[in-house]
CSV table of C-alpha atoms in Angstrom, one decimal:
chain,number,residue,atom,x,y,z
A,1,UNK,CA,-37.6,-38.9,-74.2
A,2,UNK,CA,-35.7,-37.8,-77.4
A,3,UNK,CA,-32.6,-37.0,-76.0
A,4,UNK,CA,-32.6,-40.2,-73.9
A,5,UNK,CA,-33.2,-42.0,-77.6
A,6,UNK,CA,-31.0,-40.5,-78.8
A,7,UNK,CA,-28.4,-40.9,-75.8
A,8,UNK,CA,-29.0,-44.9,-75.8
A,9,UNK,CA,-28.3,-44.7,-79.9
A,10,UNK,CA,-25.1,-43.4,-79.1
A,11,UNK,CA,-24.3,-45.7,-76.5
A,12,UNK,CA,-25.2,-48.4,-78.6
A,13,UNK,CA,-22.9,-46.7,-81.8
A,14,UNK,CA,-20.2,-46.3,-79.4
A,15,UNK,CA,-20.1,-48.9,-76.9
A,16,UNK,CA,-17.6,-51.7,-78.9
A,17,UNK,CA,-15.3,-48.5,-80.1
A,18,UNK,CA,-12.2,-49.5,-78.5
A,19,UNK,CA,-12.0,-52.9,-79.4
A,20,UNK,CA,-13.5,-52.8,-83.0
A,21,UNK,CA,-10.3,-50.1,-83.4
A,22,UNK,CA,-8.0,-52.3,-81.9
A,23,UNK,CA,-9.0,-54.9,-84.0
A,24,UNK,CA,-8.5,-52.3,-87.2
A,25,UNK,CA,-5.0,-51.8,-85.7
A,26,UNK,CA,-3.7,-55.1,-85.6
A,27,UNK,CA,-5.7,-56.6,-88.6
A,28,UNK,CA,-1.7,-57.8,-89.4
A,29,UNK,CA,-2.1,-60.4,-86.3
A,30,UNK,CA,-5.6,-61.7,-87.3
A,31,UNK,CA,-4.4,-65.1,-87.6
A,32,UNK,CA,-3.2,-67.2,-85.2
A,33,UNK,CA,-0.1,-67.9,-87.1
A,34,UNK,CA,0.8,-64.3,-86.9
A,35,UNK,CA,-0.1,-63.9,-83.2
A,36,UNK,CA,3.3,-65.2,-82.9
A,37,UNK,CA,5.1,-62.5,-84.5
A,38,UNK,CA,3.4,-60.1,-81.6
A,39,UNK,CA,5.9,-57.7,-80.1
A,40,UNK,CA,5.9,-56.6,-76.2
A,41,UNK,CA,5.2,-53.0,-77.3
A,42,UNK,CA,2.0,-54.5,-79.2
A,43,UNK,CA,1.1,-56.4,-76.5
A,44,UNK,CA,1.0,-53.2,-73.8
A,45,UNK,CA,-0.9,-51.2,-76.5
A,46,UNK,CA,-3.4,-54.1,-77.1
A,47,UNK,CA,-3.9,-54.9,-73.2
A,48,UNK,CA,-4.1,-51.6,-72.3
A,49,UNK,CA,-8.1,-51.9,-73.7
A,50,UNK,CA,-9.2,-54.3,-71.8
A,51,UNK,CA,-6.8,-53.6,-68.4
A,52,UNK,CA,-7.5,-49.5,-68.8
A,53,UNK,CA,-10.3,-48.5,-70.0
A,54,UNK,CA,-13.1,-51.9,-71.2
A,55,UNK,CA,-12.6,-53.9,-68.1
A,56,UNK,CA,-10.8,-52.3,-65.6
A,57,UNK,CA,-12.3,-53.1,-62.2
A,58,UNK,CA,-12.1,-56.7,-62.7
A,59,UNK,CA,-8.8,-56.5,-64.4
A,60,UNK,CA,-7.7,-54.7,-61.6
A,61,UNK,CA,-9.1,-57.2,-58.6
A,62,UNK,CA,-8.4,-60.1,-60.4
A,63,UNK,CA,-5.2,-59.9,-60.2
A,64,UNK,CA,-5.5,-59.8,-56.1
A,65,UNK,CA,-7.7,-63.2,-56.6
A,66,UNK,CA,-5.3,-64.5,-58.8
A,67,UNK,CA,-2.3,-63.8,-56.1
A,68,UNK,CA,-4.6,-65.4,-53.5
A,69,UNK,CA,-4.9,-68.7,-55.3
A,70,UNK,CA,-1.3,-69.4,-55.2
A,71,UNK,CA,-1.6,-69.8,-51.8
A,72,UNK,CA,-3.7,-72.9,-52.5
A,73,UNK,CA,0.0,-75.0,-53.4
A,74,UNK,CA,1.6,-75.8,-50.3
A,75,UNK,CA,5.3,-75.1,-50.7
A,76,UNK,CA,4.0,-71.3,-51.8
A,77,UNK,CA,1.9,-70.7,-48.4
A,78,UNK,CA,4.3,-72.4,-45.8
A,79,UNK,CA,7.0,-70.3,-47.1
A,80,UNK,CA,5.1,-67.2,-46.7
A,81,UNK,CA,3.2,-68.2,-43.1
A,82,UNK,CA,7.1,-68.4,-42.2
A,83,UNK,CA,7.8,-64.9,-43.4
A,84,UNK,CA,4.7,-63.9,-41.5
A,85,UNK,CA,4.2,-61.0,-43.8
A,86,UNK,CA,0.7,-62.3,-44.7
A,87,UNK,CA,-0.8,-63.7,-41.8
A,88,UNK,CA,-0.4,-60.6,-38.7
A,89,UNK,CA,-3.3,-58.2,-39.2
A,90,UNK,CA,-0.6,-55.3,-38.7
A,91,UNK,CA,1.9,-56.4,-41.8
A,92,UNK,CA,-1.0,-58.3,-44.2
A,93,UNK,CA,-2.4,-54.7,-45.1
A,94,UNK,CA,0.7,-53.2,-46.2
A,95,UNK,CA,1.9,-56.1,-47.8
A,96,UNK,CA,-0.9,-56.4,-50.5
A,97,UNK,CA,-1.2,-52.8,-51.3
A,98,UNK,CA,3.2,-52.9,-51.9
A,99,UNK,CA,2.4,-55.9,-54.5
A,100,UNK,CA,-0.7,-53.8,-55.5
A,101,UNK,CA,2.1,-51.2,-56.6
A,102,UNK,CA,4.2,-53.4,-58.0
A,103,UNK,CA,2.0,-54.5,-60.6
A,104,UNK,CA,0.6,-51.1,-61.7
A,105,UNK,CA,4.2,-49.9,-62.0
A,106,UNK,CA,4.7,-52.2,-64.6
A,107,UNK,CA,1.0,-52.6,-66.2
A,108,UNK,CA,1.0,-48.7,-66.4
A,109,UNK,CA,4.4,-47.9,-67.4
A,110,UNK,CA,5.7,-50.7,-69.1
A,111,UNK,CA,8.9,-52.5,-68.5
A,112,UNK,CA,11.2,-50.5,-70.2
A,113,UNK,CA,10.4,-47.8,-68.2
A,114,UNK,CA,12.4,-46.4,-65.7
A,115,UNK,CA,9.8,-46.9,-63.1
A,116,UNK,CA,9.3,-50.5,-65.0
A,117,UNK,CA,12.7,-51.4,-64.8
A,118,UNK,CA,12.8,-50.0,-60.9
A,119,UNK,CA,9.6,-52.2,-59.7
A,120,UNK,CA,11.1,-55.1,-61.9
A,121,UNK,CA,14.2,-54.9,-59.8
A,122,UNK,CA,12.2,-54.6,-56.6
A,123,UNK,CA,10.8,-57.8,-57.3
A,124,UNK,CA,13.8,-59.5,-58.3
A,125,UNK,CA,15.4,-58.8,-55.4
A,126,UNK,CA,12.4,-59.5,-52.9
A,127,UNK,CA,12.8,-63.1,-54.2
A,128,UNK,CA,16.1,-63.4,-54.4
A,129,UNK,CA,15.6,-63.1,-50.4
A,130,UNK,CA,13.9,-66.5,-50.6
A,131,UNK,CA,15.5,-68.3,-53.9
A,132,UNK,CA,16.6,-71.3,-52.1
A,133,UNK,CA,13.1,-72.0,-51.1
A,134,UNK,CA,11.2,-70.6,-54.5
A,135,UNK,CA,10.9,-73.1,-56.7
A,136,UNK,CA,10.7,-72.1,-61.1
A,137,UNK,CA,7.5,-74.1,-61.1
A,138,UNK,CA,6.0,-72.2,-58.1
A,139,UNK,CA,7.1,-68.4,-60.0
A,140,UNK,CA,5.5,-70.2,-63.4
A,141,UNK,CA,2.3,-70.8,-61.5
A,142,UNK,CA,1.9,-67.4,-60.1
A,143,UNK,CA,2.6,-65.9,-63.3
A,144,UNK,CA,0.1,-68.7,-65.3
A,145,UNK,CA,-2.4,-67.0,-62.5
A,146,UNK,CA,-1.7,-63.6,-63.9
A,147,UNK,CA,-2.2,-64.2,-67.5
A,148,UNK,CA,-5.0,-66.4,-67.5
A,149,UNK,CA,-7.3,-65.8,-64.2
A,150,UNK,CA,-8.3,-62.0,-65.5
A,151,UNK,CA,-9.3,-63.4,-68.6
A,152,UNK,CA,-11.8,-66.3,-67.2
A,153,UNK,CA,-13.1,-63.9,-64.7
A,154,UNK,CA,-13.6,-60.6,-67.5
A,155,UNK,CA,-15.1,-63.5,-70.2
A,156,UNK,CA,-17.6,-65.0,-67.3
A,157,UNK,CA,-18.6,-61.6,-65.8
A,158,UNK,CA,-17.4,-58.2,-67.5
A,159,UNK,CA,-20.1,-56.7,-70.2
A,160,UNK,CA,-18.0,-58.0,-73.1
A,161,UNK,CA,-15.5,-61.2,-73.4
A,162,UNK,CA,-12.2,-60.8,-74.7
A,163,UNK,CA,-10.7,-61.5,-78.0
A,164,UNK,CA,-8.4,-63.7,-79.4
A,165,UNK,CA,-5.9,-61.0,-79.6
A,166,UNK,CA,-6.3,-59.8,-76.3
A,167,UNK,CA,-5.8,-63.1,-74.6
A,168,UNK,CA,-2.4,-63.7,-76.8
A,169,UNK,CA,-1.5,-60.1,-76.0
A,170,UNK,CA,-1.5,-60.8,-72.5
A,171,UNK,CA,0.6,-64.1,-72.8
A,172,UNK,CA,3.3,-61.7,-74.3
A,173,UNK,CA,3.1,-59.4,-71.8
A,174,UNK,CA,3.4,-61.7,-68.9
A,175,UNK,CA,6.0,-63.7,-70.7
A,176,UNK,CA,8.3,-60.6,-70.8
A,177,UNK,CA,7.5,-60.2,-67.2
A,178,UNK,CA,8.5,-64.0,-66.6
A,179,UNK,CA,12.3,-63.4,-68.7
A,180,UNK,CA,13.0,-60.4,-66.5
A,181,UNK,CA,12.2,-62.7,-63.6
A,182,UNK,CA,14.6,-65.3,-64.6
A,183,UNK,CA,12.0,-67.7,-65.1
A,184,UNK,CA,13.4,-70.6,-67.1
A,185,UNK,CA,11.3,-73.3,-69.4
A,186,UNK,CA,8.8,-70.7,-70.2
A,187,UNK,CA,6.3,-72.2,-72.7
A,188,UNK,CA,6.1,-70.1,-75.9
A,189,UNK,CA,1.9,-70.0,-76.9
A,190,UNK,CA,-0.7,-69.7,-74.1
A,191,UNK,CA,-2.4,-73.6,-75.4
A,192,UNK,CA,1.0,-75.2,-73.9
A,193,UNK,CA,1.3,-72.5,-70.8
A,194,UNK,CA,-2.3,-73.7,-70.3
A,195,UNK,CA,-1.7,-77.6,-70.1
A,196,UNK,CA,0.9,-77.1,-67.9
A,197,UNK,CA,-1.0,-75.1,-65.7
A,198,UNK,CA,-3.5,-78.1,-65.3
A,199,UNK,CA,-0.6,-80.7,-65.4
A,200,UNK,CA,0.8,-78.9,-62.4
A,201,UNK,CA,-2.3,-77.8,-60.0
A,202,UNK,CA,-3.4,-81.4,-60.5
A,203,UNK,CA,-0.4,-82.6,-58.3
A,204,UNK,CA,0.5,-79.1,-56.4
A,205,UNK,CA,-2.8,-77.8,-55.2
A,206,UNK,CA,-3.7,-80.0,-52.1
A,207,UNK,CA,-5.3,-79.1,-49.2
A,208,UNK,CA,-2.5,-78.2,-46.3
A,209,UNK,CA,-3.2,-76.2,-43.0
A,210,UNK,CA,-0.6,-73.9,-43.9
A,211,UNK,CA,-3.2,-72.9,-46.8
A,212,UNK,CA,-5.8,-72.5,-44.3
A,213,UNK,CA,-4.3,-70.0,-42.1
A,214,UNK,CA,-2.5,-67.8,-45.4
A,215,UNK,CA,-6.2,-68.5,-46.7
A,216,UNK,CA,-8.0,-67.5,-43.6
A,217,UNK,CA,-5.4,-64.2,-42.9
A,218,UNK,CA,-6.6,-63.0,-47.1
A,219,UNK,CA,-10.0,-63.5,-46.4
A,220,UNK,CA,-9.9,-61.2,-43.4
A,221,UNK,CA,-7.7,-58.5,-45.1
A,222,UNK,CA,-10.6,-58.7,-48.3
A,223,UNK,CA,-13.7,-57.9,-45.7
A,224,UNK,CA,-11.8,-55.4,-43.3
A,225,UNK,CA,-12.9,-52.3,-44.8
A,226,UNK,CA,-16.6,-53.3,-44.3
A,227,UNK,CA,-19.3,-53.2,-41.6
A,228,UNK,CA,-19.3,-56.4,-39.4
A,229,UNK,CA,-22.7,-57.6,-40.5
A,230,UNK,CA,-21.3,-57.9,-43.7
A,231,UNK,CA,-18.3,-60.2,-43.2
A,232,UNK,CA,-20.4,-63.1,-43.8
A,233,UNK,CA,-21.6,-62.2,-46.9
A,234,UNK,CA,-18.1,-61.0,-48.3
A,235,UNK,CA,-16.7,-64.1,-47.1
A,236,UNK,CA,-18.5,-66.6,-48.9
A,237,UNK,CA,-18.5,-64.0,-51.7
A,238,UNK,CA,-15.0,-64.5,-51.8
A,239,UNK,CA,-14.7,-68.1,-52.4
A,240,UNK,CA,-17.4,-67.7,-54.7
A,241,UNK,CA,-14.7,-66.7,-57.2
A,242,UNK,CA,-12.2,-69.2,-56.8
A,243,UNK,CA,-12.5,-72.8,-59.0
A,244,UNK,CA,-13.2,-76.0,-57.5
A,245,UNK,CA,-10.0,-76.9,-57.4
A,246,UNK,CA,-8.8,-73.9,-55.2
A,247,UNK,CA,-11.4,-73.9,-52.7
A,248,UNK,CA,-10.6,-77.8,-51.9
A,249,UNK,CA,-7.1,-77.1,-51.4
A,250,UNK,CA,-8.2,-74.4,-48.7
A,251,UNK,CA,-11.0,-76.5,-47.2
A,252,UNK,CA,-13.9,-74.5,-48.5
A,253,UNK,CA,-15.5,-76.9,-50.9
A,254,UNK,CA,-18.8,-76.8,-48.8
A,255,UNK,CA,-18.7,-73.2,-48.1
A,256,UNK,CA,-21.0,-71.7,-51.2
A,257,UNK,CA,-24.4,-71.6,-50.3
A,258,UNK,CA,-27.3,-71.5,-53.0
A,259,UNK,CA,-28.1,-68.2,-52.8
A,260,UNK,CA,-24.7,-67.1,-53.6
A,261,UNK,CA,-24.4,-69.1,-56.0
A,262,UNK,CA,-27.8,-67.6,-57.6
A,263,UNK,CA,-27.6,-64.1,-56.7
A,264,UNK,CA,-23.6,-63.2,-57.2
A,265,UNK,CA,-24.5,-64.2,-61.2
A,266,UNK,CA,-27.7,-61.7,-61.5
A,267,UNK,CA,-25.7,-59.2,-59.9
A,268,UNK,CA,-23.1,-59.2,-62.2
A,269,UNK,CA,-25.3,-59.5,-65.2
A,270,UNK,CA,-27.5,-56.9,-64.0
A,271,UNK,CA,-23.9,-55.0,-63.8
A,272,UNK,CA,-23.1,-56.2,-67.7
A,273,UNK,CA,-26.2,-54.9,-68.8
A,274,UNK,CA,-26.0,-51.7,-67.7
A,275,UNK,CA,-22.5,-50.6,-68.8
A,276,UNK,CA,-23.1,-52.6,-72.3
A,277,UNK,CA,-26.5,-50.5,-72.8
A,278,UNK,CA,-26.3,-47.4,-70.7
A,279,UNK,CA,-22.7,-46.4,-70.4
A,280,UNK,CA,-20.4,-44.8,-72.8
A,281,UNK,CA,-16.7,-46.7,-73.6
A,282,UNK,CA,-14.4,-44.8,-70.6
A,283,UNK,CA,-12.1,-41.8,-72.7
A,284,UNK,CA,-9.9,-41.3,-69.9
A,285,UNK,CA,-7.2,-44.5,-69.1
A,286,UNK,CA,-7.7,-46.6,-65.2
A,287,UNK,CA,-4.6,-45.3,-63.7
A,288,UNK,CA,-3.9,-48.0,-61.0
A,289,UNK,CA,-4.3,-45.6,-58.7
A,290,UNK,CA,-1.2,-43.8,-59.8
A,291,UNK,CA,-1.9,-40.1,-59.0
A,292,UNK,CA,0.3,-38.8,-62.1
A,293,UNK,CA,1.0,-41.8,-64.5
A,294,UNK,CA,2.8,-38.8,-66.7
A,295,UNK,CA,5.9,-39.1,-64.8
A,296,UNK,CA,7.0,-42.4,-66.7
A,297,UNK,CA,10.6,-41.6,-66.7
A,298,UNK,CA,11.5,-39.3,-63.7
A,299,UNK,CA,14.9,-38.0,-63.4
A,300,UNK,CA,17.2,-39.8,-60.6
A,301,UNK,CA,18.3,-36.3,-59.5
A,302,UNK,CA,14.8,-35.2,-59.1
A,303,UNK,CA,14.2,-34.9,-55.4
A,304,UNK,CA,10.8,-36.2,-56.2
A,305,UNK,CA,11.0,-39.6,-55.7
A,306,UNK,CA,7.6,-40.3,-53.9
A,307,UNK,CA,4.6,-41.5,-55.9
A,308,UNK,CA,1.0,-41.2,-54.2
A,309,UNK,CA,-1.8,-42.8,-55.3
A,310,UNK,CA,-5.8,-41.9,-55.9
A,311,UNK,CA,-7.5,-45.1,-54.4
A,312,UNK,CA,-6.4,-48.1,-52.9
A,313,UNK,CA,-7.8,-51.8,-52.4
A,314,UNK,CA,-7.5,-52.9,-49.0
A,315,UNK,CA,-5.7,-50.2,-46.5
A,316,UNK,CA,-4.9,-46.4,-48.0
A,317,UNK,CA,-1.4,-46.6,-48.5
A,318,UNK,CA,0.8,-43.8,-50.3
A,319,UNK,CA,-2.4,-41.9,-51.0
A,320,UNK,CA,-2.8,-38.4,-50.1
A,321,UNK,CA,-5.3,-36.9,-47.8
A,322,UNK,CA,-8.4,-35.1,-49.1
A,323,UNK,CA,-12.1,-33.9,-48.0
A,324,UNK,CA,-13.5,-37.0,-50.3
A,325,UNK,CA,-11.7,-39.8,-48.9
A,326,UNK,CA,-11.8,-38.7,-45.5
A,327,UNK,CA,-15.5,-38.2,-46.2
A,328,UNK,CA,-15.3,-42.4,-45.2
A,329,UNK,CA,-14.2,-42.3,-41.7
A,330,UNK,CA,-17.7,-41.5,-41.0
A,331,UNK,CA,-18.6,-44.5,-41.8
A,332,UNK,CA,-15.9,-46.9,-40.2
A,333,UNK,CA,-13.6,-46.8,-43.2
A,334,UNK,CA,-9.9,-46.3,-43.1
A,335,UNK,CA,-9.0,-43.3,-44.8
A,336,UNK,CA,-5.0,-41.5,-45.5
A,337,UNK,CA,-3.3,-40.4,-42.6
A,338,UNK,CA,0.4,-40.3,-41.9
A,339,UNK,CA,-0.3,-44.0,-40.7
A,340,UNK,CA,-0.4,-45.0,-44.3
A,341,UNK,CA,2.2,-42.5,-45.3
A,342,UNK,CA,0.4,-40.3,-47.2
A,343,UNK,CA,3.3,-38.9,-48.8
A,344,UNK,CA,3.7,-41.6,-51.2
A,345,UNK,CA,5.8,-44.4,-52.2
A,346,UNK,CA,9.5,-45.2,-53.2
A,347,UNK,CA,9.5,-48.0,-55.4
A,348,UNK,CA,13.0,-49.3,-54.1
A,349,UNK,CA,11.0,-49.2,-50.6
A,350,UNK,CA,8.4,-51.5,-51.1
A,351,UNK,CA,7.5,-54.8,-49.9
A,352,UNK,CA,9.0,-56.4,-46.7
């Protein structure tokens, strides 16, 4: 009984270390006049708390919700039902784990990397595929999605809610995403990005059939790895997440029964409670996946050019084969084979 005292002292000492030292670190932008004087490099150290090692599991997914909730604007999911990247079974899989990729290339390595500036250029040129039918609102929406959905979801469910500071820090660090984009009319403080945001789902997020099926196709992709008898569950799950506003444009305002509504809340507190009294702060960064995150700048002569991963969200792409993850076949799961080319990923390979 002592040790366990003494344990949940500890826990309790501990628990708020990372972001009571970040907070320490930055006392120079404790003031929302200075928060404007943030740098890009001070934003990736101050995110990297929350993304890496406070929050990371809904950091990490929210991102995926926040990708599915463009596809609640019309212009975005005809577009993409045309590519039909997204809605075939076969290509959906592959799809979402390449934009998985993406992301942790640059949320793990920066911008200025040289895997940073590589997945950058990837997704430049991806769109520049499309840039007749993209519009600079649609890109702006997307990347609104990506600053502010992780933070409403970590503040409504994680163990602890952000701070001021992390919320600006991660309008930096998208915005620097957005230039290198080429988005134009970028809005330069989060309050303004945010009123635009509502300004423009209020006229672009409608309810169109071409949502439905994009909508449907996600859904599916979401609840494949699990047992049939679940489906239903996940499903309404699912939409649980989304806002009102999202759900109507994809038909699914009726869709949340009570006892999702009740029991997906007590779950997640139950979930808060335990890692804000029982767990100790994570020492070790949340890597994306990214088997070796030390290889930030590889040389172009190396004849390594293939990155694998260590998990995966949806289908086991680019991640190698071992006894533990084939461990899940057992069960139904897909696990790394040479299907998912195990041998990794080229970042100049992925997407369509």
């Amino acid at each position: 009984i002592s040790c366990l005292i003494i344990y949940l002292a500890l826990v309790k000492y501990l628990r708020f270390q990372h972001r009571d030292q970040l907070l320490k670190n930055f006392s120079h932008l404790n003031s929302t006049s200075k928060l404007k004087d943030m740098t890009y490099e001070e934003s990736r150290e101050i995110s990297r708390v929350l993304i890496e090692l406070d929050c990371p599991y809904i950091s990490h997914t929210s991102l995926s919700l926040a990708l599915f909730q463009t596809y609640s604007v019309p212009s975005i999911s005809k577009l993409l039902n045309k590519t039909g990247r997204l809605n075939l079974p076969s290509c959906v899989g592959k799809r979402a784990e390449d934009t998985v990729c993406l992301l942790a290339e640059l949320q793990t390595f920066g911008l200025f990397s040289q895997r940073g500036s590589l997945a950058i250029s990837r997704i430049n040129f991806l769109h520049s595929i499309y840039s007749t039918s993209i519009s600079q609102d649609d890109l702006l929406f997307t990347l609104s999605l990506f600053i502010f959905e992780p933070l409403r979801l970590i503040d409504q469910f994680e163990w602890r809610t952000s701070t001021e500071l992390e919320k600006y820090s991660r309008f930096v660090l998208w915005s620097h995403i957005g230039q290198k984009m080429g988005i134009k009319h970028l809005p330069s403080n989060p309050d303004d990005l945010l009123n635009w945001l509502k300004v423009y789902k209020s006229k672009a997020v409608v309810f169109d059939p071409s949502n439905v099926k994009l909508g449907e196709a996600t859904i599916n992709l979401f609840a494949r790895p699990y047992p049939k008898f679940l489906k239903p569950f996940l499903r309404k799950s699912i939409i649980y997440f989304l806002p009102d506003d999202i759900r109507e444009a994809f038909g699914w305002s009726n869709e949340i029964p009570l006892y999702i509504s009740r029991l997906i809340p007590i779950i997640f507190k139950i979930r808060s409670f335990l890692l804000l009294h029982f767990t100790l702060p994570r020492q070790a960064s949340f890597d994306f996946g990214l088997r070796d995150p030390s290889l930030e700048n590889p040389s172009m002569d190396d004849e390594t050019t293939f990155y694998q991963r260590s998990n995966w969200l949806f289908e086991p792409w680019y991640v190698k084969k071992t006894f533990w993850n084939q461990f899940w076949s057992v069960f139904g799961f897909s696990v790394p084979s040479n299907e998912f080319q195990q041998e990794g990923y080229e970042i100049h390979q992925l997407g369509p």
